[in-house]
XYZ file of C-alpha atoms in Angstrom:
273
model
C 26.344 -2.660 -30.811
C 22.712 -2.110 -31.688
C 21.459 1.388 -30.901
C 17.848 2.479 -30.329
C 16.900 5.805 -31.736
C 13.650 6.801 -30.108
C 11.917 10.164 -30.378
C 14.873 12.305 -29.498
C 16.185 10.304 -26.563
C 19.862 9.807 -26.016
C 21.249 6.740 -27.776
C 20.825 3.551 -25.676
C 22.375 0.204 -26.372
C 19.869 -2.635 -26.573
C 22.682 -4.970 -25.697
C 23.238 -3.127 -22.439
C 19.543 -3.592 -21.531
C 19.677 -7.451 -21.877
C 21.617 -8.769 -18.915
C 21.396 -12.363 -17.725
C 19.821 -11.216 -14.419
C 17.231 -8.585 -15.224
C 16.056 -6.182 -12.587
C 12.335 -5.984 -12.067
C 12.237 -2.403 -13.349
C 14.905 -0.936 -15.570
C 14.308 2.625 -16.681
C 16.850 4.422 -18.820
C 16.666 8.140 -19.731
C 12.900 8.218 -19.539
C 11.408 11.423 -20.830
C 7.773 12.671 -20.924
C 6.315 15.820 -22.276
C 2.819 17.292 -22.060
C 2.859 19.757 -24.946
C 5.825 21.998 -24.371
C 6.119 21.052 -20.753
C 8.744 18.346 -20.170
C 7.767 16.671 -16.904
C 10.305 13.850 -16.909
C 13.762 14.940 -17.944
C 15.775 11.760 -18.166
C 14.903 9.329 -15.362
C 17.318 6.450 -14.966
C 17.005 3.865 -12.225
C 16.677 0.167 -11.470
C 14.514 -1.718 -8.986
C 15.701 -5.218 -8.201
C 13.320 -8.111 -7.591
C 11.922 -8.024 -4.060
C 12.973 -4.386 -3.444
C 10.796 -1.531 -2.349
C 11.494 1.840 -3.933
C 9.895 4.940 -2.430
C 9.640 8.034 -4.658
C 9.498 11.221 -2.623
C 9.459 14.897 -3.568
C 7.209 17.927 -3.926
C 3.934 17.864 -5.850
C 4.521 18.385 -9.560
C 7.988 16.837 -9.521
C 6.942 13.972 -11.919
C 6.654 11.116 -9.403
C 3.155 10.032 -10.431
C 3.817 10.581 -14.062
C 6.816 8.274 -13.905
C 4.806 5.631 -12.106
C 2.143 5.701 -14.854
C 4.895 5.470 -17.507
C 6.090 2.129 -16.050
C 2.838 0.337 -17.040
C 2.314 2.557 -20.064
C -0.674 4.379 -18.775
C 1.310 7.327 -20.083
C 3.379 7.010 -23.247
C 6.969 8.112 -22.996
C 8.702 10.480 -25.340
C 12.178 9.102 -24.933
C 14.178 6.374 -23.251
C 13.237 2.762 -22.375
C 11.415 0.960 -19.580
C 11.665 -2.735 -19.082
C 9.726 -4.769 -16.492
C 11.250 -8.139 -15.649
C 13.306 -7.872 -18.839
C 10.340 -7.139 -21.097
C 10.159 -3.832 -22.952
C 6.967 -2.032 -21.916
C 4.619 -0.661 -24.529
C 6.925 -1.006 -27.529
C 8.354 -3.671 -29.799
C 11.817 -3.561 -31.276
C 12.094 -3.573 -35.018
C 15.703 -3.243 -36.016
C 17.122 -0.145 -34.243
C 13.775 1.536 -33.662
C 10.835 1.085 -31.388
C 7.137 0.917 -32.366
C 4.266 1.282 -29.992
C 2.388 -1.996 -29.475
C -1.336 -2.528 -30.115
C -3.461 -1.597 -27.128
C -4.490 -5.211 -26.614
C -0.851 -6.271 -26.297
C -0.151 -3.449 -23.872
C -3.172 -4.511 -21.788
C -1.752 -8.003 -21.592
C 1.556 -6.639 -20.332
C -0.260 -4.688 -17.641
C -1.782 -7.864 -16.231
C 1.481 -8.497 -14.410
C 1.639 -5.047 -12.814
C -0.708 -4.143 -10.006
C -1.518 -0.434 -9.473
C -3.200 1.260 -6.551
C -4.341 4.829 -7.084
C -4.944 7.798 -4.736
C -8.654 7.488 -5.270
C -9.692 3.891 -4.801
C -11.414 3.484 -8.182
C -13.591 0.671 -7.006
C -16.705 -0.178 -9.064
C -19.497 1.385 -6.964
C -22.137 -1.105 -8.089
C -20.080 -4.133 -7.089
C -19.431 -5.467 -3.575
C -15.930 -5.773 -2.201
C -15.733 -9.420 -3.211
C -17.166 -8.745 -6.626
C -14.622 -5.956 -7.242
C -11.859 -8.372 -6.451
C -12.995 -11.350 -8.661
C -13.930 -9.159 -11.671
C -10.488 -9.099 -13.373
C -9.316 -12.627 -12.488
C -12.442 -14.072 -14.039
C -12.747 -11.606 -16.953
C -9.072 -11.256 -17.831
C -7.238 -14.250 -16.450
C -10.204 -16.578 -17.110
C -9.933 -18.004 -13.565
C -12.738 -20.338 -12.541
C -15.306 -18.340 -10.556
C -15.287 -20.701 -7.525
C -11.491 -20.441 -7.293
C -11.599 -16.670 -7.752
C -14.091 -16.310 -4.904
C -11.888 -18.510 -2.612
C -8.836 -16.346 -3.411
C -10.823 -13.133 -2.981
C -11.898 -14.159 0.488
C -8.342 -15.057 1.351
C -7.165 -11.661 0.216
C -9.907 -9.877 2.150
C -8.741 -11.749 5.218
C -5.169 -10.696 4.464
C -6.139 -6.982 4.416
C -8.287 -7.334 7.523
C -11.659 -7.110 5.801
C -13.000 -10.670 5.867
C -16.299 -9.394 7.307
C -16.725 -6.818 4.472
C -17.071 -9.142 1.469
C -20.713 -8.149 0.742
C -20.339 -4.480 1.485
C -20.451 -1.925 -1.377
C -17.862 0.827 -1.574
C -20.325 3.399 -0.269
C -20.588 1.312 2.936
C -16.821 1.287 3.528
C -14.451 3.931 4.933
C -11.802 5.326 2.707
C -9.153 3.172 4.372
C -11.287 0.068 3.862
C -11.891 0.941 0.254
C -8.152 1.358 -0.305
C -7.506 -2.017 1.265
C -10.011 -3.546 -1.050
C -8.236 -1.850 -3.967
C -4.950 -3.437 -2.862
C -6.654 -6.897 -2.581
C -8.103 -6.326 -6.104
C -4.625 -5.612 -7.484
C -3.160 -8.641 -5.753
C -5.871 -10.923 -7.163
C -4.211 -10.681 -10.531
C -1.021 -12.155 -8.955
C 1.215 -9.301 -10.185
C 5.003 -9.482 -10.163
C 5.203 -5.738 -9.481
C 2.976 -3.416 -7.416
C 2.806 0.395 -8.035
C 1.307 2.651 -5.379
C 0.447 6.253 -6.269
C 0.165 8.098 -2.936
C -2.215 5.457 -1.600
C -2.820 7.253 1.673
C -3.053 10.871 0.499
C -6.886 10.798 0.203
C -7.423 9.264 3.691
C -8.179 10.753 6.987
C -5.094 10.552 9.260
C -6.573 7.864 11.518
C -7.096 5.563 8.560
C -3.627 5.769 7.145
C -2.064 3.196 9.488
C -4.176 0.251 8.386
C -3.270 0.756 4.751
C 0.409 1.152 5.460
C 0.357 -1.992 7.586
C -0.961 -3.956 4.596
C 1.779 -2.515 2.478
C 4.380 -3.404 5.054
C 3.270 -6.981 5.052
C 3.485 -7.114 1.258
C 7.047 -5.810 1.449
C 7.940 -8.425 4.131
C 6.510 -11.063 1.778
C 8.944 -10.174 -0.954
C 6.672 -8.169 -3.238
C 8.518 -5.744 -5.531
C 6.952 -2.315 -4.958
C 7.328 1.231 -6.152
C 5.584 3.686 -3.857
C 4.993 7.375 -4.470
C 4.499 8.659 -0.954
C 4.795 11.558 1.502
C 4.841 9.161 4.421
C 8.498 9.556 5.522
C 8.063 7.085 8.405
C 6.971 4.402 6.002
C 9.745 5.158 3.596
C 12.380 5.078 6.309
C 11.052 1.779 7.674
C 10.117 -0.172 4.626
C 12.001 1.104 1.562
C 15.200 -0.497 0.363
C 15.795 2.541 -1.812
C 14.480 6.097 -1.637
C 14.636 8.420 -4.629
C 14.036 12.198 -4.194
C 12.573 13.776 -7.310
C 12.311 17.438 -8.194
C 11.496 19.162 -11.513
C 11.348 15.976 -13.505
C 14.742 14.636 -12.318
C 16.114 12.288 -9.676
C 18.141 14.588 -7.432
C 19.237 11.999 -4.923
C 18.881 8.245 -4.555
C 20.074 5.749 -1.994
C 19.193 3.940 1.222
C 16.584 5.598 3.452
C 19.224 6.379 6.134
C 21.159 8.368 3.556
C 18.455 10.163 1.601
C 16.017 10.878 4.485
C 18.321 11.109 7.533
C 21.520 12.383 5.899
C 20.718 14.047 2.530
C 23.593 15.489 0.603
C 21.857 17.750 -1.867
C 20.608 21.104 -0.762
C 17.250 20.660 -2.458
C 16.778 17.298 -0.716
C 17.670 18.840 2.597
C 15.096 21.633 2.146
C 12.312 19.159 1.209
C 13.062 16.758 4.079
C 13.085 19.663 6.549
C 9.709 20.847 5.251
C 7.966 17.481 5.711
C 9.497 16.227 8.939
């Protein structure tokens, strides 16, 4: 048995991480500190290919931090994260892990789409230009093909008539749908959503959630940090309730949302429903 010793994490067998059928996301004992504050205290979970996992819990529980650790936007202080069987952000050398070069990490991120709370569109580019920027610049896709795909994606998110609009000319919900299309243009194997509707006016939330539902129906593997319990109940295959840097309860939506077993989960669900 080969054991990884990594910055104080519990011992983890590399052999145990390499199964013939890898989950899309495999996180083992993931820990993250900001100074003396440990915000992730040993997160272990798996997301199978084609599954939708919704992370719920109070603000400050570590949900967004965990999401950012998956694509190595945040470095972890312990544990392991693999995406589609590939160790994220580190290379194995003997029984230890070493952080990869930023260029290699950026290459890994190409397969992971991420949609943030604040849409993060380039304000000086139109919706279409925002979408084609990365496929042309990073994937080296031919411009004509990138434009065709961008128009298809804009149609998919219900914005075919907004291709030449700048972000300032779009509503928040429209900007978020462009952000989703931009992430999908890279043809990711995994999509991460960090509270994608939290910055939207209530009447704009539905259009964004509808796009996400269609993605789930199409088989996209998704991890969604959300306070939208209706969405989690309807779309998620698995719901995980997080509090104080730990997973308190995890299971099917009908169990975690409608019939929680842990007192902390019950209190949270009662407060948001």
